[in-house]
PDB file of C-alpha atoms in Angstrom:
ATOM      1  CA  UNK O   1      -6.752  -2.258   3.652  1.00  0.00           C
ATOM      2  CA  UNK O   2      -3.517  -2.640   1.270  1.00  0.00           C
ATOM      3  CA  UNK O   3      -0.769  -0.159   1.779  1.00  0.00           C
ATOM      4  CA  UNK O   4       2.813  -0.266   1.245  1.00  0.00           C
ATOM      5  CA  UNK O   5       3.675  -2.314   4.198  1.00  0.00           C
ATOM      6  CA  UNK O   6       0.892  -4.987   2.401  1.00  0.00           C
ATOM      7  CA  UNK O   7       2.353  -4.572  -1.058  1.00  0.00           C
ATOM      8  CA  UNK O   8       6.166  -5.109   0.216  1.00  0.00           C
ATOM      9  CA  UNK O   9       4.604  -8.613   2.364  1.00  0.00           C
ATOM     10  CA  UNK O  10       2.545  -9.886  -1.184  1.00  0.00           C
ATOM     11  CA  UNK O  11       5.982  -9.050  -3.578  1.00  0.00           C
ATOM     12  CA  UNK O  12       8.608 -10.556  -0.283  1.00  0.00           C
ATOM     13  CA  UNK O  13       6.057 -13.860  -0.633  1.00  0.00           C
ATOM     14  CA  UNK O  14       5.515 -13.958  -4.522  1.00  0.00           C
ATOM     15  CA  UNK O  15       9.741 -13.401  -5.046  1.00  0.00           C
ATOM     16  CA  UNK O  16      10.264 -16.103  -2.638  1.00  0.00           C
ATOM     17  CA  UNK O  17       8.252 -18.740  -4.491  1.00  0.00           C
ATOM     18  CA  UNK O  18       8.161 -18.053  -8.073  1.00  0.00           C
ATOM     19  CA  UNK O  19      11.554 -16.045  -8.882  1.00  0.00           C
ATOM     20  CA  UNK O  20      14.004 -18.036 -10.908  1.00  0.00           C
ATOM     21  CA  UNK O  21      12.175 -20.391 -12.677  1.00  0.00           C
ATOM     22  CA  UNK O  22      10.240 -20.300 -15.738  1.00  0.00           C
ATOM     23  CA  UNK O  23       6.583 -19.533 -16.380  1.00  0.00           C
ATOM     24  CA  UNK O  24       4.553 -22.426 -17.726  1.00  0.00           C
ATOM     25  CA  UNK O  25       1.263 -20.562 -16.976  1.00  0.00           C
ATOM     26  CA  UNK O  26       0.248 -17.159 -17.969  1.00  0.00           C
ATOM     27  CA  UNK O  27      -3.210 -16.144 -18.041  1.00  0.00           C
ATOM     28  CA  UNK O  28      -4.412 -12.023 -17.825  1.00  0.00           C
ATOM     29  CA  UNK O  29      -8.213 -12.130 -17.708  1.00  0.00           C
ATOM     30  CA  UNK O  30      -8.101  -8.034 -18.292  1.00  0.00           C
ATOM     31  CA  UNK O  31      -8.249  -6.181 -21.465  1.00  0.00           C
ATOM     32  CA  UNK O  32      -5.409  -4.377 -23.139  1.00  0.00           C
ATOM     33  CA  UNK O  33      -2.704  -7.589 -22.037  1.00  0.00           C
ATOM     34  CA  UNK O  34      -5.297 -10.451 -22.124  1.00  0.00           C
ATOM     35  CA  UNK O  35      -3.324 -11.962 -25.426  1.00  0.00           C
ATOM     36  CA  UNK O  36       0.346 -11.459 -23.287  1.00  0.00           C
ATOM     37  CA  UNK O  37       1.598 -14.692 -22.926  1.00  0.00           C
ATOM     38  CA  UNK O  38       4.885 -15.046 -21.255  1.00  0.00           C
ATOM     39  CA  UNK O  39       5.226 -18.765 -20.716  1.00  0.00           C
ATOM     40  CA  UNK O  40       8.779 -20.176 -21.040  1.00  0.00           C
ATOM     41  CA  UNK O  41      10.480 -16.820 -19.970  1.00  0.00           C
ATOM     42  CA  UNK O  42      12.145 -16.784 -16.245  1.00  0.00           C
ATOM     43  CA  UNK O  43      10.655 -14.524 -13.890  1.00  0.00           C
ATOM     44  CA  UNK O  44      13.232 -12.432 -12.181  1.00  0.00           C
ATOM     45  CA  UNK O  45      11.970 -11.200  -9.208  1.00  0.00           C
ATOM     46  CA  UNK O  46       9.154  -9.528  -7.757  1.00  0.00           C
ATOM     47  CA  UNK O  47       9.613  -6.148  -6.252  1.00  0.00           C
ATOM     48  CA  UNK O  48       7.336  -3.262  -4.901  1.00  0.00           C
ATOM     49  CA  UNK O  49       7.094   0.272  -5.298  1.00  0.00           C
ATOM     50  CA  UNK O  50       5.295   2.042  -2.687  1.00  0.00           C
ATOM     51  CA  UNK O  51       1.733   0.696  -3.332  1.00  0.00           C
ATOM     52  CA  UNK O  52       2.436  -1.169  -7.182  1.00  0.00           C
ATOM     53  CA  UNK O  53       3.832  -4.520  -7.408  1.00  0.00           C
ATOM     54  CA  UNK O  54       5.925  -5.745 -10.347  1.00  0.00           C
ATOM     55  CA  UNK O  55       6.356  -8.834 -11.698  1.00  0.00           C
ATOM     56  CA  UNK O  56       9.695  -9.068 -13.947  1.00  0.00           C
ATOM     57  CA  UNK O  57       9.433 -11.985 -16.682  1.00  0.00           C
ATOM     58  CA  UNK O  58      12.247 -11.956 -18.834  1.00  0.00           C
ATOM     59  CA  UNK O  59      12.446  -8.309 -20.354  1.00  0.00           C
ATOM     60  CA  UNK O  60       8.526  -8.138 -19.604  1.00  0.00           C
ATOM     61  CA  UNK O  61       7.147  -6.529 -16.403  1.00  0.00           C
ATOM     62  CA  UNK O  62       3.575  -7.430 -15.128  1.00  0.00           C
ATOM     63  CA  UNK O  63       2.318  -4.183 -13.170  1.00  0.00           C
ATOM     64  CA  UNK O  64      -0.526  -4.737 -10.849  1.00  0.00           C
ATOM     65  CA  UNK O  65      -1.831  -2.421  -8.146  1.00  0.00           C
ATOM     66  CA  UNK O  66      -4.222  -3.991  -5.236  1.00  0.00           C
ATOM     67  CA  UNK O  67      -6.211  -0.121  -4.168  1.00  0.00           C
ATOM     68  CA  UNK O  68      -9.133  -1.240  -1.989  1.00  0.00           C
ATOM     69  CA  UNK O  69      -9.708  -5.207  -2.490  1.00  0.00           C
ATOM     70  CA  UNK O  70      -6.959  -6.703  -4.549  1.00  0.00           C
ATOM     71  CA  UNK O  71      -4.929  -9.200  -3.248  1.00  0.00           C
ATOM     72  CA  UNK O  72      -2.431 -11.788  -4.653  1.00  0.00           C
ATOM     73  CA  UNK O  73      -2.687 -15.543  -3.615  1.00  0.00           C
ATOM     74  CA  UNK O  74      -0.196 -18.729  -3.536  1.00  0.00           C
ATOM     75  CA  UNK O  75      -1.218 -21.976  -3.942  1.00  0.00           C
ATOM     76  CA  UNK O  76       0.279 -25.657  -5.043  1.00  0.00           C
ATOM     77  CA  UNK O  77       0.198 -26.653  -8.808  1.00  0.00           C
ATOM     78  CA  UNK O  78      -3.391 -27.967  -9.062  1.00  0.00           C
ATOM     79  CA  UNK O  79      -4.827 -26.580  -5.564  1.00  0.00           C
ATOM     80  CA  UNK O  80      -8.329 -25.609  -5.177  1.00  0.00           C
ATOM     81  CA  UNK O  81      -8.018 -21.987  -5.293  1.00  0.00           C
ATOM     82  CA  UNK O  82     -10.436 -19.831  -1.832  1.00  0.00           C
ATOM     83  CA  UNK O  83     -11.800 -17.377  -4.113  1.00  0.00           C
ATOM     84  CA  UNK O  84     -13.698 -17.797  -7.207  1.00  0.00           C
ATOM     85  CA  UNK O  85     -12.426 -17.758 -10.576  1.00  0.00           C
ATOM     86  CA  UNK O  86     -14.450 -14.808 -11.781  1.00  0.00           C
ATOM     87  CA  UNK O  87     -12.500 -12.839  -9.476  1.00  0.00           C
ATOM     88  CA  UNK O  88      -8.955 -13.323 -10.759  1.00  0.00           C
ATOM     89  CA  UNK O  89      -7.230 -10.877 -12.780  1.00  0.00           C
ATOM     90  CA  UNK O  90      -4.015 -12.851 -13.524  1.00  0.00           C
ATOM     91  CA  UNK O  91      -2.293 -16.200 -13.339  1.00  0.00           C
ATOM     92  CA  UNK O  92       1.466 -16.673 -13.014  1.00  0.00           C
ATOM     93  CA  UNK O  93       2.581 -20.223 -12.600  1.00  0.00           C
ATOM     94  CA  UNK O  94       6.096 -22.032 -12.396  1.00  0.00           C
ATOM     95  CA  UNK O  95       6.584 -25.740 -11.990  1.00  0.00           C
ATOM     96  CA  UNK O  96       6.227 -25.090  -8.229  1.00  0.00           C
ATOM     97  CA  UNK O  97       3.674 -22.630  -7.527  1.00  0.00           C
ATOM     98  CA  UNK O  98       0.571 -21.068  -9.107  1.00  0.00           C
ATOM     99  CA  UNK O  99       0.426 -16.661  -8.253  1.00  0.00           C
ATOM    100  CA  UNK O 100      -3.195 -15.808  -8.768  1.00  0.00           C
ATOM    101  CA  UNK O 101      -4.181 -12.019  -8.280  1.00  0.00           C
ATOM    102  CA  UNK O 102      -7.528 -11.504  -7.368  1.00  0.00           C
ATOM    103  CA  UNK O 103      -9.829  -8.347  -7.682  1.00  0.00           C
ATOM    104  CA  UNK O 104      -6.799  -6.368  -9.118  1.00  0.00           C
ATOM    105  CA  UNK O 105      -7.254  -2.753  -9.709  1.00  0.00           C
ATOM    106  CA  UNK O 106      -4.678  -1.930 -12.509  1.00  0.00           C
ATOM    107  CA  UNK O 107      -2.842  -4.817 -14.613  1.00  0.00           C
ATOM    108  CA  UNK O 108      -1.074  -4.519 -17.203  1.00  0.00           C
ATOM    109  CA  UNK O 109       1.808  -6.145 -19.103  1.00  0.00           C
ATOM    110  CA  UNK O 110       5.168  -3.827 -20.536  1.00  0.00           C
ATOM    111  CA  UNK O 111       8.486  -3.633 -21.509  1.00  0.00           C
ATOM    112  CA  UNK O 112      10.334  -3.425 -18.177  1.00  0.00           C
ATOM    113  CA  UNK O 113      12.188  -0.349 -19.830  1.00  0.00           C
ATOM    114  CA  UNK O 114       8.961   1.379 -19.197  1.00  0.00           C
ATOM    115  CA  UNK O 115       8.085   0.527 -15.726  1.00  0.00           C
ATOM    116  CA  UNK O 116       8.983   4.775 -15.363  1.00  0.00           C
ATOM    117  CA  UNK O 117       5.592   5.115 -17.335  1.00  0.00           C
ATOM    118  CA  UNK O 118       3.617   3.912 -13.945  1.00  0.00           C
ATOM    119  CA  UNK O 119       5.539   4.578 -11.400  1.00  0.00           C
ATOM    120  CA  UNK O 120       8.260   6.849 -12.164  1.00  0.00           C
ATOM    121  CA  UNK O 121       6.005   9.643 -10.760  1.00  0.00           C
ATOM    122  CA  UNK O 122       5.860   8.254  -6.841  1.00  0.00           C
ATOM    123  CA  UNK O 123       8.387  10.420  -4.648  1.00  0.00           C
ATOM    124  CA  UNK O 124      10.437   8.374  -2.041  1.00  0.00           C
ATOM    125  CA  UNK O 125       9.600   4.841  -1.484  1.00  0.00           C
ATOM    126  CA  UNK O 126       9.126   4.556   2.816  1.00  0.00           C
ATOM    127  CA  UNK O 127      10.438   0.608   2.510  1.00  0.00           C
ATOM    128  CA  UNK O 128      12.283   1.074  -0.483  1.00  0.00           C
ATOM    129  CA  UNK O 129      16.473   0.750  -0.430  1.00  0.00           C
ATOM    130  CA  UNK O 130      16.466   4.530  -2.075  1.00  0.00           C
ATOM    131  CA  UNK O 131      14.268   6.050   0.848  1.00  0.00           C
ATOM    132  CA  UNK O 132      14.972   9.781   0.842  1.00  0.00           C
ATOM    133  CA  UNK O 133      13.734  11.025   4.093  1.00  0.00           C
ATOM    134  CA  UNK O 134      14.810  14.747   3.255  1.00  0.00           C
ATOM    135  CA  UNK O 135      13.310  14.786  -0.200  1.00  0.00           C
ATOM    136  CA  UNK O 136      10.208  13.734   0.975  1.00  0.00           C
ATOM    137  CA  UNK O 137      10.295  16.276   3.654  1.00  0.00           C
ATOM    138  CA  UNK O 138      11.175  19.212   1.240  1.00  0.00           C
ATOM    139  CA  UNK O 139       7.774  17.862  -1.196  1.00  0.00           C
ATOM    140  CA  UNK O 140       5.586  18.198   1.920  1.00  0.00           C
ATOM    141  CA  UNK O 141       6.805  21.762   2.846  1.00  0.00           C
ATOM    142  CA  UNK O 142       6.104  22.499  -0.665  1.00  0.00           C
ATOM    143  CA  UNK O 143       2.674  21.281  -0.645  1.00  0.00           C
ATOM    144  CA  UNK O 144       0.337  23.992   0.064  1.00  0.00           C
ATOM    145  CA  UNK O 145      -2.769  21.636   0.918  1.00  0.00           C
ATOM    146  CA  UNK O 146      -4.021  20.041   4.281  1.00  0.00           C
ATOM    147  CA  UNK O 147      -1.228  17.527   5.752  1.00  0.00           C
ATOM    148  CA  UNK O 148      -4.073  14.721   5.360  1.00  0.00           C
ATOM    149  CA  UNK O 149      -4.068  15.035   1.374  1.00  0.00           C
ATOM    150  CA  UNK O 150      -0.289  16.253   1.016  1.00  0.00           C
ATOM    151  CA  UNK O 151       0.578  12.858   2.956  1.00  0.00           C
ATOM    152  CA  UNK O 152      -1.722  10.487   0.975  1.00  0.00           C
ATOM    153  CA  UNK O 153      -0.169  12.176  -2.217  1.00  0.00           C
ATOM    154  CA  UNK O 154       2.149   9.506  -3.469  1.00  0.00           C
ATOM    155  CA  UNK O 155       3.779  11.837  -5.793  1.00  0.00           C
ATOM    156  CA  UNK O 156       5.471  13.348  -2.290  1.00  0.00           C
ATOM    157  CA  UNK O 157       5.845   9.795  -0.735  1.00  0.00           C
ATOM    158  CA  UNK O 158       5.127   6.279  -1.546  1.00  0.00           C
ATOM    159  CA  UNK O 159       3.632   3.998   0.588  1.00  0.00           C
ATOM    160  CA  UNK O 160       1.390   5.566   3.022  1.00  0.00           C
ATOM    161  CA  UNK O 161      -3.006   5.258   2.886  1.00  0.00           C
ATOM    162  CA  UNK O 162      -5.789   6.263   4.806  1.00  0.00           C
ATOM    163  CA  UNK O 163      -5.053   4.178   7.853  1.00  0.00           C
ATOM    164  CA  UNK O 164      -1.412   5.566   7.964  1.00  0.00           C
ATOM    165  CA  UNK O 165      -2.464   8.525   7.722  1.00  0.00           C
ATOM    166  CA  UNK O 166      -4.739   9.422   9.905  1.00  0.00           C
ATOM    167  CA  UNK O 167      -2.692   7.563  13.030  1.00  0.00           C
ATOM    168  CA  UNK O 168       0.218   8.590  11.685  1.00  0.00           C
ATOM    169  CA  UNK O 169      -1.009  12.364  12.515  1.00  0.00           C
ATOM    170  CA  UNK O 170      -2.672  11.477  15.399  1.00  0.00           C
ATOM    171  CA  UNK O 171       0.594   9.903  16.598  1.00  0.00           C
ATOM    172  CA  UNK O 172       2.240  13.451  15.943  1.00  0.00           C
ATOM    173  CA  UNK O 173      -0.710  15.224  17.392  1.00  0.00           C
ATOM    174  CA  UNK O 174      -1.343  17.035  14.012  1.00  0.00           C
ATOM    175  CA  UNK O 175      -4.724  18.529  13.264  1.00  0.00           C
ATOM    176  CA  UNK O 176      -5.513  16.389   9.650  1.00  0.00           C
ATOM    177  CA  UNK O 177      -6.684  20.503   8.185  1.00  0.00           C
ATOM    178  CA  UNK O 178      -3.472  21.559   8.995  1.00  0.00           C
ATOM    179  CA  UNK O 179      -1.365  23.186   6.166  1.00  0.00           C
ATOM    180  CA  UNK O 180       1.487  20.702   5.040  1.00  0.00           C
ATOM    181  CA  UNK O 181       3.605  23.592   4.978  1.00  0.00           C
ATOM    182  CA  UNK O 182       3.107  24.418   8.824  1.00  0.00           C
ATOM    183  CA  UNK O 183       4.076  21.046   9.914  1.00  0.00           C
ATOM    184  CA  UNK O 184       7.296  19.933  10.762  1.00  0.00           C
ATOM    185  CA  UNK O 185       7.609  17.646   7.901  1.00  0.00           C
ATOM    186  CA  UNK O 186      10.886  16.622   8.658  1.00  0.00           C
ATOM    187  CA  UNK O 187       9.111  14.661  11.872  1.00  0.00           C
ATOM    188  CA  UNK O 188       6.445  13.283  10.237  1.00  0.00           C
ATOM    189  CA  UNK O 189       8.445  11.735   7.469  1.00  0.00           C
ATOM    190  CA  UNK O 190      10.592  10.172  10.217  1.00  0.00           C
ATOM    191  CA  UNK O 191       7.625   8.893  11.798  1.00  0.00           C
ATOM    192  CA  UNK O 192       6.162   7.659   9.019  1.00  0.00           C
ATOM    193  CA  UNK O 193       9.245   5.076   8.173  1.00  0.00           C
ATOM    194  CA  UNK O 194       9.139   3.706  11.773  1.00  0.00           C
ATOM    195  CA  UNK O 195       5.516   3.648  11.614  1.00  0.00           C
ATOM    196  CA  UNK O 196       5.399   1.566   8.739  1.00  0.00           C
ATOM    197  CA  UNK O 197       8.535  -0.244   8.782  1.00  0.00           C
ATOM    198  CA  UNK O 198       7.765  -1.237  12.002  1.00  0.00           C
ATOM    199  CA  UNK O 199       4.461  -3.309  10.469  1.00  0.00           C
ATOM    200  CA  UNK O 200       6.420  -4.204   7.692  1.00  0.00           C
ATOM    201  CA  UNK O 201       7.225  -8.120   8.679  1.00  0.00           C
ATOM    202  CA  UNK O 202       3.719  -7.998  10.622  1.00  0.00           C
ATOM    203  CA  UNK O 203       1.316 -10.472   9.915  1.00  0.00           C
ATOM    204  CA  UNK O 204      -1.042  -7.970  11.852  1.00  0.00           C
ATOM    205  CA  UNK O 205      -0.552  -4.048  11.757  1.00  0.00           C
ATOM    206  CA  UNK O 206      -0.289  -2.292  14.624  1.00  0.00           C
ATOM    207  CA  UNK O 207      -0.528   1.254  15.779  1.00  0.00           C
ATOM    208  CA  UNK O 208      -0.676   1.035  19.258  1.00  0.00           C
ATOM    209  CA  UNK O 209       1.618  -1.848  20.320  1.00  0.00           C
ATOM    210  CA  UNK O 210      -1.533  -4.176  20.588  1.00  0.00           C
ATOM    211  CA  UNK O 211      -2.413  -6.602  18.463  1.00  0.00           C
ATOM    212  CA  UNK O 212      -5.679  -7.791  20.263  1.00  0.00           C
ATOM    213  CA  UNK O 213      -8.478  -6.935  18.103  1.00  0.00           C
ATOM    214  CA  UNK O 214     -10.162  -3.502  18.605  1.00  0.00           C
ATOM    215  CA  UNK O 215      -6.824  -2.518  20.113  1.00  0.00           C
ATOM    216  CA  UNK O 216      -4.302  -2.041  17.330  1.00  0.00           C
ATOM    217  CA  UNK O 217      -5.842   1.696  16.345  1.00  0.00           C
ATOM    218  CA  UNK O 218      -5.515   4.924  18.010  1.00  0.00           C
ATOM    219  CA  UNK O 219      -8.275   6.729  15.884  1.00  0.00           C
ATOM    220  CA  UNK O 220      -9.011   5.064  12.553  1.00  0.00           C
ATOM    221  CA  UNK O 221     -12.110   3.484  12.422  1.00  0.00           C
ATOM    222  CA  UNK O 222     -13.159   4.594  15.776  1.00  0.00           C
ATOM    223  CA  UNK O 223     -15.374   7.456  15.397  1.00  0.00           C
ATOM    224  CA  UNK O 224     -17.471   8.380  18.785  1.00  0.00           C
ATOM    225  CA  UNK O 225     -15.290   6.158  20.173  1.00  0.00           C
ATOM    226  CA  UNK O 226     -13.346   7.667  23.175  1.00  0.00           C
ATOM    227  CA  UNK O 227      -9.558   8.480  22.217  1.00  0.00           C
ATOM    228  CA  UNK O 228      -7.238   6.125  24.058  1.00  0.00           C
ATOM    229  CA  UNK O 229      -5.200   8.621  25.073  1.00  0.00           C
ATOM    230  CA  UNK O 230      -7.391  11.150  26.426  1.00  0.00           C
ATOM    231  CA  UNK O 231     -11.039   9.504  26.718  1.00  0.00           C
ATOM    232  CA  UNK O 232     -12.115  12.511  24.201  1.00  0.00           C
ATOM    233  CA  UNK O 233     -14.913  11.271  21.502  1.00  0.00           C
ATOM    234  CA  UNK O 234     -13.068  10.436  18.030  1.00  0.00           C
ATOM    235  CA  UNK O 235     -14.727  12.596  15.278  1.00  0.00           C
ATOM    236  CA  UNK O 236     -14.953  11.895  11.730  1.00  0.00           C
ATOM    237  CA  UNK O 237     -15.157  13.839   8.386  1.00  0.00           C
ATOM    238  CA  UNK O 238     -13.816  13.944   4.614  1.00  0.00           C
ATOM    239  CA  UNK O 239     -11.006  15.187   3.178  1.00  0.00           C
ATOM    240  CA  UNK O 240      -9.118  15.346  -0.173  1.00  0.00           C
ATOM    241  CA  UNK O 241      -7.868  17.060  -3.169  1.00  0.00           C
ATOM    242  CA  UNK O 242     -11.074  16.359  -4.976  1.00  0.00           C
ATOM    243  CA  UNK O 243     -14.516  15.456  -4.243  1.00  0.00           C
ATOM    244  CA  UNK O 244     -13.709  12.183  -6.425  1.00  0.00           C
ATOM    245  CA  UNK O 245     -10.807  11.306  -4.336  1.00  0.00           C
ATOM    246  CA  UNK O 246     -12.309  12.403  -0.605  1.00  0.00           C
ATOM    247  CA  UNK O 247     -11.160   9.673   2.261  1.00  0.00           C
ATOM    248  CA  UNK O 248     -12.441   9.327   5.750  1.00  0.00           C
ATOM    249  CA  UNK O 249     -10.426  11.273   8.345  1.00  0.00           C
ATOM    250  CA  UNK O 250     -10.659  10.371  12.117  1.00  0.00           C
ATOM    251  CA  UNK O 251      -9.165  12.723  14.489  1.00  0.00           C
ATOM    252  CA  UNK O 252      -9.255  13.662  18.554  1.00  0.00           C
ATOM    253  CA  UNK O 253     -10.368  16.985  18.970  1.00  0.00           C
ATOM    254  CA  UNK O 254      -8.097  17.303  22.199  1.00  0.00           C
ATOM    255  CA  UNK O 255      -4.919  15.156  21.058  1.00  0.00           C
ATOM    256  CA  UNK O 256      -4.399  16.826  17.651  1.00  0.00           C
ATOM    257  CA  UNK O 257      -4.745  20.659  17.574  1.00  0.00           C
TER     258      UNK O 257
END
């Protein structure tokens, strides 16, 4: 599942190969910036911002966001590409490599003076060289919701989904119900950018230390499973702000009170 950790991998990977040279292919298959065409201007880099990726070509920004099943791809000038072409969103290419995003969520092309328009609403970037550990504490305390919704609200932090979440509190022993504001934020936030950083240069996240398969989650995904810690069944329900936005929650009904 993409989350910030995946985001700051794909943008690390797509600046490496494509920034400084020029664009010689430019194709968005969405509508809105399907007639963009930004061949012949260099793209700049390719930076993330908690869960968006942008793509800076010349004083043009390419916005993309992966949510459930998007994914960006590198491949040679020419190379066969391992998902079909129906599937992709947008095409970057420079002389030496073709970026193809696949199953994109959200793509758009703007002015890179108006990146603030998409993202200038996340609070504190976990992997981001502004990370604000105290900010993002005081928006949690000032959430009033359950700790499970305030944490996967990117508006207090940026960077952290479902799977963060719910090991992240089961790491901190944290019922998922629990008020924000009864939480030791401060903690959790701290957690939270060791958790993730931690994964960040991963090829395969881990929770737990283990990377065998079956073994890299406390909780998520394990539901009547027993807890690792404590042998306890894992339990599983839904939570969020709306009943359009609801996410699984996993949680051990002896480890997190």
């Amino acid at each position: 599942m993409p989350e910030g950790d995946t985001v700051f991998r794909t943008a690390k990977r797509l600046n490496e190969a494509l920034s400084g040279d020029d664009v010689v292919r430019f194709d968005i298959r969405v509508p809105g910036s399907a007639t963009a065409d930004l061949t012949g201007q260099q793209l700049r880099e390719v930076v993330a911002r908690g869960k968006h990726l942008l793509m800076r070509i010349g004083d043009q920004t390419l916005h993309s966001h992966l949510k459930m099943e998007g994914e960006w791809h590198l491949y040679r000038p020419g190379e066969r590409w391992r998902k079909p072409g129906f599937a992709a969103r947008a095409i970057v290419g420079t002389e030496r490599a073709d970026a193809v995003g696949f199953d994109l969520a959200m793509v758009e092309v703007l002015p890179t003076t108006d990146e603030g328009r998409l993202v200038g609403h996340l609070g504190p970037d976990l992997l981001g060289a502004d990370w604000d550990p105290v900010e993002a504490a005081r928006r949690l305390t000032a959430d009033d919701r359950a700790i499970h919704v305030a944490l996967q609200d990117q508006r207090n932090l940026a960077g952290l989904g479902n799977e963060y979440v719910n090991e992240l509190l089961f790491v901190r022993g944290i019922l998922p119900t629990t008020p924000a504001r009864e939480t030791d934020t401060a903690a959790l936030v701290d957690t939270a950018a060791r958790m993730i950083r931690a994964n960040r240069d991963r090829p395969q996240r881990t929770f737990t230390g283990d990377t065998r398969r079956g073994r890299q989650n406390w909780i998520y995904g394990r539901a009547g499973r027993p807890c690792l810690r404590c042998g306890t069944g894992i339990r599983r329900t839904t939570l969020g702000a709306h009943p359009t936005s609801e996410r699984v929650v996993f949680w051990c009904p002896d480890c997190q009170r």
